[in-house]
Amino acid sequence: MKTEQIKMLISQMTLEEKAGLLSGLDFWHTKPVERLGIPSTMVSDGPHGLRKQDDKADHLGVNDSIKAVCFPAACATTSSFDPELVRTMGEAIGESCQHEKLSVVLGPAINIKRSPLCGRNFEYCSEDPYLAGKMAAAYIQGVQSKNVGVSVKHFALNNQEHRRMSSSSDCDERTMREIYFPAFETAVKEAKPWTIMCSYNRVNGVFASENRWLLTDVLRKEWGFDGYVMSDWGAVSDRPAGVHAGLDLEMPASGGINDEKIVAAVKAGTLDEKDVDLCCERILNIVFRYTENAKPETPWDQEAQHALAADIAADCMVLLKNEGDILPLAKDAEAAFIGEFAEKPRFQGGGSSHINCFRTTSALEAARKAGLKVTYAQGYSVLKDEATDAQIAEAVAAAKAAKVAVVFAGLPDSYESEGYDRTNMDMPACQNRLIEAVAAANPHTVVVLHNGAPVTMPWIDRVEAVLEAYLGGQAVGTATVRVLYGDVNPSGHLAESFPLRLQDNPSYLFFGGEARATEYREGVFVGYRYYDKKEMDVLFPFGHGLSYTTFEYSNLRLSAEEIRDTDTLTVTATVKNTGKRFGKAVAQLYVGDVESDAIRPVRELKGFAKVALQPGESAEVTFTLDKRSFAVWNEKIHDWYVESGKFTIQVGGSSRDLPLCGCVCVESTTELPTVYTMDSIFMDLMADRKSRAVFEPVMKKLRETFGGDEEKSEAAQEAVSDDMGTAMMNYMPLRGMASFGADRNTVAMIEAMLKQLNG
Ligand code: BGC
């Protein structure tokens, strides 16, 4: 429907009808206005499949939803580093939405993984905003290609579950812009999501649901978002303030209470009716975009999607360790599958994303179906969270009797979920004990992990291989068996760092915060940005992922040695499969500022490409870098800014394995506004090209005045060498000259210089 027609409709609505439209009909529907032909539309969780509920709905999944297909969660899909794969998944979800008459799927969830502890990390993409943004955009493009919308959530700074509905995420401007916003920004700019969901928390004291800076200035005016913003379920505190801020739709219904408050505020003159009209317009635009393109006859082939879920899961798995190339297993290898997860895998997280699967396939079932020689021992009980001596003895016997022991371990449901955070990074003690016992019984032990976030691995040196399967969706068992036995060569790479211990994590001291707020004191140093800066050992670095083949990186070429920040730089490199199997490499490009005033990470991901290569085959990967690839957020100009100078360009297969390195000089075209005063120090005056030109001759004269160029006595030289003198002078403010004996003429000269500089 055209904007004019929508505006016309709104002009026919009463204030009460308009206010009513701004909150849900119930848990999952928008309100209709029947007399004007405005239909009600349904939204439903996501993100990795449908959780469509009936009328007796509750949003945390206690009530059953329809049978659906559970795809791998974002912790897994992001590890694929494969936007095409995620786009395909999005298309499948979009088709199921059309089939089920859903206008919007509530996802993707793209908050940054600030700490391994966040209960919803399994649902989120990455600790890196560039990667999270690109993967989110692909998902959105996939879903929306089917003419249904997404709701990108939770905007913004919802990085913990602890006190999620009240806590303030207190964060400086630069950190928000560089770490916590870009995934949303990329999603909006590259994929035009139909809706955005605001988060529960406050941002620097103001609830996201009533934060005009967030929802209007940044989201709409800066990034160009043109859909509607809905609240997270129950995130509204002051509804009229939310309307003014740009929160269009309150979800779920507020029983009419908040609608009345909107009406009252308009009547009292504290809320402009134009704000109400604008929210209506944005909601109706999407309502009609869906209804006019609805295709409920779209088939939903769940069997085909189950198969797709297996294909996707296999391409997401990350081979963390593979000593002695124990993997892949030979098809006739006698293997003991140990651990209850082999039979009942954990493949999705708890809370609003929980899907009622029409089928699940375990690794045990898949292996038996494929005729593989596997035995099984339960090893531990997930429900009781224990491994009895008898269970361990049985597992040890099975491990001894087999050539290879494969332990399926990880985090039980209760360990990570929406609604609360973990308190530590450890796996259940019973599972760690089991792995130790099995590894002692059989030197060829492999661990398959089902978890949504990093765990500690006290047994890592005693097992030969670790396959991180994450929460791989309902067909995870099929995918696991394909990877273990080499039908699929693993190609996932970590979208997050695995620290050695929780205490190493940069947010460790402040995560969770105090009652009022959680302070983001580590700033931009999140994940690898911190571990790399501090040169710390990690268990597994960001971007890490092994393969059954080997890749070689060579021939790095940059399109220029020097560019201006308005230019783009093309970087190419060659990746070769030097092993004996078909495989997929993930080439990663990191940019680092060699010398900068801003305190910056050593390197930041600014490009990646997944390439499929036959043995012996090479391919060229190409990356395009632009201003944003080099820029920092400058709080002086409230904008992106590139500091002129040299930048490193590193390419390779992980953040800690970057064999290729080149350099480019970037020149800034933005001049920072600088005002010099008597308090300005020599160093700053000398650092800037323009001020140096004025200051240098003055400096020369000053030296003559103070006799700085005369030969010094030996004693004087010993007390303060020339180098020391220069170093000390660096920090001298101009006014210091007067204190150290400058006469009135000199001071007048400095004042004249300042006039010229600021002129
Ligand atoms: C969650 C959202 C979810 C909504 C509806 C909230 O509790 O934070 O992610 O989409 O419920 O179920």
CSV table of C-alpha atoms in Angstrom, one decimal, residues 330-727:
chain,number,residue,atom,x,y,z
A,330,ALA,CA,37.8,-45.0,9.1
A,331,LYS,CA,34.4,-46.3,8.2
A,332,ASP,CA,35.2,-49.7,9.7
A,333,ALA,CA,36.7,-48.3,12.9
A,334,GLU,CA,35.3,-49.8,16.0
A,335,ALA,CA,34.2,-46.8,18.0
A,336,ALA,CA,32.6,-46.5,21.4
A,337,PHE,CA,30.1,-43.6,21.6
A,338,ILE,CA,30.0,-42.5,25.2
A,339,GLY,CA,27.9,-39.9,27.0
A,340,GLU,CA,24.1,-39.4,27.0
A,341,PHE,CA,24.4,-36.6,24.4
A,342,ALA,CA,25.3,-39.3,21.9
A,343,GLU,CA,21.7,-40.6,22.3
A,344,LYS,CA,20.0,-37.4,23.2
A,345,PRO,CA,22.0,-34.5,21.8
A,346,ARG,CA,21.7,-31.0,23.2
A,347,PHE,CA,21.0,-29.1,20.0
A,348,GLN,CA,19.2,-25.9,21.0
A,349,GLY,CA,19.0,-23.5,23.9
A,350,GLY,CA,16.3,-22.7,26.4
A,351,GLY,CA,13.8,-19.8,26.4
A,352,SER,CA,11.9,-18.0,23.7
A,353,SER,CA,13.9,-19.6,20.9
A,354,HIS,CA,13.0,-23.1,22.0
A,355,ILE,CA,11.5,-25.1,19.1
A,356,ASN,CA,9.1,-28.0,19.3
A,357,CYS,CA,10.9,-30.3,16.7
A,358,PHE,CA,9.1,-32.6,14.5
A,359,ARG,CA,12.1,-34.9,14.6
A,360,THR,CA,15.6,-35.1,16.1
A,361,THR,CA,18.5,-37.3,15.0
A,362,SER,CA,21.1,-38.3,17.4
A,363,ALA,CA,24.7,-39.3,16.5
A,364,LEU,CA,24.0,-42.8,17.7
A,365,GLU,CA,21.0,-43.2,15.5
A,366,ALA,CA,22.8,-41.8,12.5
A,367,ALA,CA,25.8,-44.0,13.0
A,368,ARG,CA,23.7,-47.1,13.4
A,369,LYS,CA,21.7,-46.2,10.4
A,370,ALA,CA,24.9,-45.8,8.4
A,371,GLY,CA,26.0,-49.3,9.5
A,372,LEU,CA,29.0,-48.1,11.4
A,373,LYS,CA,30.5,-50.2,14.1
A,374,VAL,CA,29.6,-48.3,17.3
A,375,THR,CA,28.9,-49.4,20.8
A,376,TYR,CA,27.3,-47.1,23.3
A,377,ALA,CA,27.7,-46.3,27.0
A,378,GLN,CA,25.5,-43.7,28.7
A,379,GLY,CA,28.4,-42.4,30.8
A,380,TYR,CA,26.4,-39.8,32.7
A,381,SER,CA,22.8,-38.7,33.3
A,382,VAL,CA,21.9,-35.3,32.0
A,383,LEU,CA,18.9,-34.9,34.2
A,384,LYS,CA,20.6,-35.9,37.4
A,385,ASP,CA,23.8,-34.2,36.4
A,386,GLU,CA,25.8,-37.1,37.7
A,387,ALA,CA,28.1,-40.0,36.5
A,388,THR,CA,27.8,-42.9,38.9
A,389,ASP,CA,30.8,-45.2,39.4
A,390,ALA,CA,28.9,-47.9,37.5
A,391,GLN,CA,28.3,-45.6,34.6
A,392,ILE,CA,32.0,-44.6,34.5
A,393,ALA,CA,33.0,-48.3,34.8
A,394,GLU,CA,30.8,-49.2,31.9
A,395,ALA,CA,32.2,-46.3,29.8
A,396,VAL,CA,35.8,-47.3,30.6
A,397,ALA,CA,35.1,-50.9,29.6
A,398,ALA,CA,33.5,-49.7,26.3
A,399,ALA,CA,36.4,-47.4,25.6
A,400,LYS,CA,38.9,-50.2,26.3
A,401,ALA,CA,37.1,-52.5,24.0
A,402,ALA,CA,37.0,-50.1,21.1
A,403,LYS,CA,39.7,-48.6,18.8
A,404,VAL,CA,38.4,-45.1,19.4
A,405,ALA,CA,36.4,-43.6,22.2
A,406,VAL,CA,34.1,-40.7,21.2
A,407,VAL,CA,32.8,-38.8,24.2
A,408,PHE,CA,29.7,-36.6,23.7
A,409,ALA,CA,29.8,-33.9,26.3
A,410,GLY,CA,28.9,-30.3,26.9
A,411,LEU,CA,26.4,-28.2,28.7
A,412,PRO,CA,23.0,-29.5,29.9
A,413,ASP,CA,19.9,-27.3,29.2
A,414,SER,CA,19.9,-25.9,32.7
A,415,TYR,CA,23.4,-24.6,32.4
A,416,GLU,CA,22.7,-21.9,29.8
A,417,SER,CA,19.4,-20.4,28.9
A,418,GLU,CA,17.6,-17.1,28.3
A,419,GLY,CA,16.7,-15.4,31.5
A,420,TYR,CA,19.9,-16.0,33.5
A,421,ASP,CA,23.6,-16.1,33.1
A,422,ARG,CA,26.1,-18.8,33.8
A,423,THR,CA,28.2,-18.3,36.9
A,424,ASN,CA,31.3,-20.1,35.6
A,425,MET,CA,32.7,-21.5,32.3
A,426,ASP,CA,32.9,-25.1,33.5
A,427,MET,CA,31.2,-28.2,32.1
A,428,PRO,CA,29.5,-30.4,34.7
A,429,ALA,CA,32.1,-32.0,36.9
A,430,CYS,CA,30.7,-35.5,36.2
A,431,GLN,CA,31.4,-35.0,32.5
A,432,ASN,CA,34.9,-33.8,33.1
A,433,ARG,CA,35.5,-36.9,35.3
A,434,LEU,CA,34.1,-39.2,32.6
A,435,ILE,CA,36.4,-37.7,29.9
A,436,GLU,CA,39.4,-38.1,32.2
A,437,ALA,CA,38.5,-41.7,32.9
A,438,VAL,CA,37.8,-42.6,29.3
A,439,ALA,CA,41.0,-40.8,28.1
A,440,ALA,CA,43.0,-42.8,30.6
A,441,ALA,CA,41.5,-46.1,29.3
A,442,ASN,CA,41.9,-45.3,25.6
A,443,PRO,CA,44.6,-43.0,24.2
A,444,HIS,CA,42.5,-42.4,21.1
A,445,THR,CA,39.8,-40.3,22.7
A,446,VAL,CA,37.7,-37.8,20.8
A,447,VAL,CA,35.4,-35.3,22.5
A,448,VAL,CA,32.3,-33.9,20.7
A,449,LEU,CA,31.0,-30.8,22.4
A,450,HIS,CA,27.4,-29.6,22.6
A,451,ASN,CA,27.4,-26.2,24.2
A,452,GLY,CA,26.3,-22.6,23.2
A,453,ALA,CA,29.4,-20.8,24.6
A,454,PRO,CA,33.0,-21.5,25.6
A,455,VAL,CA,33.8,-24.0,28.3
A,456,THR,CA,37.0,-24.8,30.1
A,457,MET,CA,38.7,-28.1,29.0
A,458,PRO,CA,40.8,-29.4,31.9
A,459,TRP,CA,41.3,-32.6,30.0
A,460,ILE,CA,42.4,-31.0,26.7
A,461,ASP,CA,46.0,-32.5,26.8
A,462,ARG,CA,44.7,-36.0,27.4
A,463,VAL,CA,42.4,-36.3,24.4
A,464,GLU,CA,43.4,-36.4,20.8
A,465,ALA,CA,40.6,-34.5,19.2
A,466,VAL,CA,37.9,-32.1,20.0
A,467,LEU,CA,35.0,-31.3,17.7
A,468,GLU,CA,32.9,-28.3,18.7
A,469,ALA,CA,29.4,-29.1,17.4
A,470,TYR,CA,27.8,-26.2,19.3
A,471,LEU,CA,24.0,-26.4,19.4
A,472,GLY,CA,23.6,-27.8,16.0
A,473,GLY,CA,19.8,-28.1,15.5
A,474,GLN,CA,17.6,-31.1,15.3
A,475,ALA,CA,19.7,-33.0,12.7
A,476,VAL,CA,23.0,-32.5,14.6
A,477,GLY,CA,23.5,-36.3,15.0
A,478,THR,CA,23.6,-36.8,11.2
A,479,ALA,CA,26.0,-33.9,10.8
A,480,THR,CA,28.3,-35.1,13.6
A,481,VAL,CA,28.6,-38.6,12.1
A,482,ARG,CA,29.3,-37.1,8.7
A,483,VAL,CA,32.1,-35.0,10.1
A,484,LEU,CA,33.6,-37.7,12.4
A,485,TYR,CA,33.8,-40.2,9.5
A,486,GLY,CA,35.0,-37.7,6.9
A,487,ASP,CA,31.9,-37.5,4.6
A,488,VAL,CA,32.1,-33.8,5.4
A,489,ASN,CA,35.4,-32.0,6.0
A,490,PRO,CA,34.9,-29.6,8.9
A,491,SER,CA,35.2,-26.0,7.9
A,492,GLY,CA,33.8,-24.0,10.8
A,493,HIS,CA,35.9,-21.4,12.6
A,494,LEU,CA,35.4,-19.9,16.0
A,495,ALA,CA,33.3,-16.8,16.1
A,496,GLU,CA,34.5,-16.2,19.6
A,497,SER,CA,37.6,-16.7,21.7
A,498,PHE,CA,37.9,-19.6,24.1
A,499,PRO,CA,39.8,-18.2,27.0
A,500,LEU,CA,41.9,-20.5,29.2
A,501,ARG,CA,39.8,-19.4,32.2
A,502,LEU,CA,37.0,-17.1,33.0
A,503,GLN,CA,39.2,-14.7,34.9
A,504,ASP,CA,41.1,-14.0,31.6
A,505,ASN,CA,38.0,-12.5,30.0
A,506,PRO,CA,38.2,-8.7,29.8
A,507,SER,CA,34.7,-8.1,31.2
A,508,TYR,CA,35.4,-10.4,34.2
A,509,LEU,CA,35.6,-7.7,36.8
A,510,PHE,CA,32.4,-5.9,35.7
A,511,PHE,CA,30.2,-8.4,34.0
A,512,GLY,CA,26.8,-8.5,35.6
A,513,GLY,CA,27.4,-5.2,37.3
A,514,GLU,CA,25.9,-3.8,40.4
A,515,ALA,CA,22.2,-3.3,41.1
A,516,ARG,CA,21.7,-0.2,39.0
A,517,ALA,CA,24.0,-0.8,36.1
A,518,THR,CA,26.7,-2.8,34.5
A,519,GLU,CA,29.6,-0.8,33.3
A,520,TYR,CA,31.4,-1.7,30.1
A,521,ARG,CA,34.8,-0.7,31.5
A,522,GLU,CA,36.8,-2.9,29.2
A,523,GLY,CA,35.7,-0.6,26.4
A,524,VAL,CA,36.5,-1.7,22.9
A,525,PHE,CA,38.7,-4.5,24.2
A,526,VAL,CA,36.2,-7.3,23.8
A,527,GLY,CA,37.3,-10.9,23.0
A,528,TYR,CA,40.4,-11.2,20.8
A,529,ARG,CA,40.8,-7.4,20.8
A,530,TYR,CA,41.8,-7.8,24.4
A,531,TYR,CA,43.7,-11.1,24.4
A,532,ASP,CA,45.8,-10.0,21.4
A,533,LYS,CA,46.6,-6.6,22.9
A,534,LYS,CA,47.8,-8.3,26.1
A,535,GLU,CA,49.5,-11.1,24.2
A,536,MET,CA,47.7,-13.6,26.3
A,537,ASP,CA,47.5,-17.3,25.7
A,538,VAL,CA,44.0,-18.6,25.0
A,539,LEU,CA,42.6,-22.1,24.8
A,540,PHE,CA,41.5,-21.5,21.2
A,541,PRO,CA,41.7,-18.1,19.4
A,542,PHE,CA,39.0,-16.3,17.5
A,543,GLY,CA,38.8,-17.6,13.9
A,544,HIS,CA,40.5,-20.9,14.8
A,545,GLY,CA,39.3,-24.0,13.0
A,546,LEU,CA,41.1,-27.1,11.7
A,547,SER,CA,40.4,-29.2,8.6
A,548,TYR,CA,41.2,-32.6,7.3
A,549,THR,CA,43.2,-31.0,4.6
A,550,THR,CA,45.8,-28.2,4.7
A,551,PHE,CA,45.7,-24.7,3.2
A,552,GLU,CA,48.5,-22.4,2.2
A,553,TYR,CA,48.1,-18.7,1.9
A,554,SER,CA,50.3,-16.7,-0.5
A,555,ASN,CA,50.6,-13.8,-2.9
A,556,LEU,CA,49.2,-11.0,-0.9
A,557,ARG,CA,48.6,-8.0,-3.2
A,558,LEU,CA,47.2,-4.5,-2.3
A,559,SER,CA,45.8,-2.3,-5.0
A,560,ALA,CA,47.8,0.7,-3.7
A,561,GLU,CA,50.5,1.5,-1.2
A,562,GLU,CA,48.9,4.8,-0.3
A,563,ILE,CA,45.3,5.8,-0.3
A,564,ARG,CA,43.1,8.5,1.0
A,565,ASP,CA,40.3,7.6,3.4
A,566,THR,CA,37.8,8.3,0.7
A,567,ASP,CA,39.3,5.6,-1.5
A,568,THR,CA,38.8,1.9,-1.3
A,569,LEU,CA,41.6,-0.6,-1.2
A,570,THR,CA,41.4,-4.0,-2.9
A,571,VAL,CA,43.3,-6.8,-1.3
A,572,THR,CA,43.8,-10.1,-2.9
A,573,ALA,CA,45.5,-13.3,-1.8
A,574,THR,CA,45.8,-16.9,-3.0
A,575,VAL,CA,44.6,-19.8,-1.0
A,576,LYS,CA,45.7,-23.3,-2.0
A,577,ASN,CA,44.5,-26.7,-0.8
A,578,THR,CA,47.8,-28.4,-0.2
A,579,GLY,CA,46.3,-31.6,1.3
A,580,LYS,CA,44.6,-34.7,-0.1
A,581,ARG,CA,40.9,-33.9,0.5
A,582,PHE,CA,38.3,-31.5,-0.7
A,583,GLY,CA,37.9,-28.8,1.9
A,584,LYS,CA,36.7,-25.3,2.6
A,585,ALA,CA,39.1,-22.6,3.9
A,586,VAL,CA,38.0,-19.4,5.7
A,587,ALA,CA,40.3,-16.7,4.7
A,588,GLN,CA,40.3,-13.9,7.3
A,589,LEU,CA,41.5,-10.3,6.9
A,590,TYR,CA,42.5,-8.2,9.8
A,591,VAL,CA,43.5,-4.5,9.9
A,592,GLY,CA,45.8,-3.0,12.5
A,593,ASP,CA,46.7,0.6,13.0
A,594,VAL,CA,50.5,0.7,13.4
A,595,GLU,CA,50.7,3.9,15.4
A,596,SER,CA,47.7,5.8,16.7
A,597,ASP,CA,46.7,8.3,19.2
A,598,ALA,CA,43.5,6.3,19.9
A,599,ILE,CA,44.2,3.3,22.0
A,600,ARG,CA,43.3,0.5,19.6
A,601,PRO,CA,43.3,-3.3,19.3
A,602,VAL,CA,46.2,-4.8,17.6
A,603,ARG,CA,44.0,-6.1,14.8
A,604,GLU,CA,40.4,-6.2,13.9
A,605,LEU,CA,38.5,-8.4,11.4
A,606,LYS,CA,37.5,-6.5,8.3
A,607,GLY,CA,36.9,-9.2,5.8
A,608,PHE,CA,36.5,-12.9,5.3
A,609,ALA,CA,35.8,-15.3,2.5
A,610,LYS,CA,35.0,-19.0,2.5
A,611,VAL,CA,36.4,-20.9,-0.4
A,612,ALA,CA,35.8,-24.5,-1.5
A,613,LEU,CA,38.9,-26.2,-2.9
A,614,GLN,CA,39.7,-29.6,-4.4
A,615,PRO,CA,43.1,-31.1,-3.5
A,616,GLY,CA,45.8,-29.1,-5.3
A,617,GLU,CA,43.4,-26.3,-6.3
A,618,SER,CA,44.0,-22.6,-5.7
A,619,ALA,CA,41.7,-19.7,-5.6
A,620,GLU,CA,42.0,-16.0,-5.3
A,621,VAL,CA,40.2,-14.3,-2.5
A,622,THR,CA,39.4,-10.6,-2.8
A,623,PHE,CA,38.5,-8.1,-0.1
A,624,THR,CA,37.5,-4.5,-0.4
A,625,LEU,CA,38.4,-2.1,2.4
A,626,ASP,CA,37.0,1.3,2.8
A,627,LYS,CA,37.1,4.1,5.3
A,628,ARG,CA,35.4,2.1,8.0
A,629,SER,CA,38.0,-0.6,7.8
A,630,PHE,CA,40.6,1.8,9.1
A,631,ALA,CA,38.5,4.2,11.2
A,632,VAL,CA,38.0,4.8,14.9
A,633,TRP,CA,35.0,6.5,16.4
A,634,ASN,CA,36.1,10.0,17.3
A,635,GLU,CA,34.2,11.5,20.2
A,636,LYS,CA,35.3,15.0,19.3
A,637,ILE,CA,33.5,15.0,16.0
A,638,HIS,CA,31.0,12.2,16.9
A,639,ASP,CA,31.9,10.5,13.7
A,640,TRP,CA,34.3,8.0,12.1
A,641,TYR,CA,37.8,9.2,11.7
A,642,VAL,CA,40.9,7.7,10.2
A,643,GLU,CA,44.2,8.7,11.7
A,644,SER,CA,46.7,9.3,8.9
A,645,GLY,CA,49.5,6.7,8.9
A,646,LYS,CA,50.4,3.1,8.3
A,647,PHE,CA,48.1,0.2,8.7
A,648,THR,CA,48.9,-3.5,8.6
A,649,ILE,CA,46.8,-5.9,6.5
A,650,GLN,CA,47.1,-9.5,7.7
A,651,VAL,CA,45.5,-12.5,6.0
A,652,GLY,CA,45.3,-16.1,7.1
A,653,GLY,CA,43.2,-18.8,8.6
A,654,SER,CA,42.7,-17.6,12.2
A,655,SER,CA,43.4,-14.5,14.3
A,656,ARG,CA,46.5,-16.2,15.5
A,657,ASP,CA,47.7,-17.7,12.3
A,658,LEU,CA,48.2,-14.9,9.8
A,659,PRO,CA,51.0,-15.8,7.4
A,660,LEU,CA,50.4,-12.9,5.0
A,661,CYS,CA,51.1,-9.3,6.0
A,662,GLY,CA,51.2,-6.1,4.0
A,663,CYS,CA,51.0,-2.4,4.7
A,664,VAL,CA,49.1,0.6,3.4
A,665,CYS,CA,49.4,4.2,4.2
A,666,VAL,CA,46.0,6.0,4.6
A,667,GLU,CA,45.6,9.7,4.6
A,668,SER,CA,42.8,11.3,6.4
A,669,THR,CA,40.6,13.8,4.5
A,670,THR,CA,39.0,15.0,7.7
A,671,GLU,CA,40.5,17.7,9.8
A,672,LEU,CA,39.8,17.5,13.5
A,673,PRO,CA,38.8,20.8,15.0
A,674,THR,CA,41.6,21.8,17.3
A,675,VAL,CA,41.9,24.9,19.4
A,676,TYR,CA,45.3,25.6,20.8
A,677,THR,CA,45.7,27.5,24.1
A,678,MET,CA,48.4,28.4,26.5
A,679,ASP,CA,47.7,25.0,28.0
A,680,SER,CA,48.6,23.1,24.8
A,681,ILE,CA,51.8,21.1,25.2
A,682,PHE,CA,54.7,21.1,22.8
A,683,MET,CA,54.2,17.5,21.8
A,684,ASP,CA,50.7,18.1,20.5
A,685,LEU,CA,51.8,21.2,18.6
A,686,MET,CA,54.6,19.2,17.0
A,687,ALA,CA,52.4,16.2,16.1
A,688,ASP,CA,50.1,18.0,13.8
A,689,ARG,CA,51.5,19.0,10.4
A,690,LYS,CA,49.8,22.4,10.3
A,691,SER,CA,50.6,23.5,13.8
A,692,ARG,CA,54.2,22.2,13.5
A,693,ALA,CA,54.8,24.5,10.6
A,694,VAL,CA,53.8,27.5,12.7
A,695,PHE,CA,55.3,26.3,16.0
A,696,GLU,CA,58.7,25.1,14.7
A,697,PRO,CA,60.1,28.6,13.8
A,698,VAL,CA,58.7,30.0,17.1
A,699,MET,CA,60.4,27.1,18.9
A,700,LYS,CA,63.7,27.9,17.2
A,701,LYS,CA,63.5,31.5,18.4
A,702,LEU,CA,62.6,30.3,21.9
A,703,ARG,CA,65.7,28.0,21.9
A,704,GLU,CA,67.9,30.9,21.0
A,705,THR,CA,66.3,33.0,23.8
A,706,PHE,CA,67.0,30.2,26.3
A,707,GLY,CA,70.4,29.3,24.8
A,708,GLY,CA,69.3,25.8,24.3
A,709,ASP,CA,71.6,25.3,21.4
A,710,GLU,CA,74.8,26.2,23.3
A,711,GLU,CA,77.3,23.6,24.4
A,712,LYS,CA,76.4,22.3,27.8
A,713,SER,CA,78.9,21.6,30.5
A,714,GLU,CA,79.7,17.9,31.2
A,715,ALA,CA,77.8,18.0,34.5
A,716,ALA,CA,74.8,19.6,32.9
A,717,GLN,CA,74.8,17.1,30.2
A,718,GLU,CA,75.0,14.3,32.7
A,719,ALA,CA,72.1,15.7,34.8
A,720,VAL,CA,69.8,16.2,31.8
A,721,SER,CA,71.0,14.8,28.5
A,722,ASP,CA,69.7,16.3,25.2
A,723,ASP,CA,67.3,13.3,24.8
A,724,MET,CA,66.0,13.7,28.3
A,725,GLY,CA,65.6,17.4,27.7
A,726,THR,CA,63.6,16.9,24.6
A,727,ALA,CA,61.5,14.2,26.2
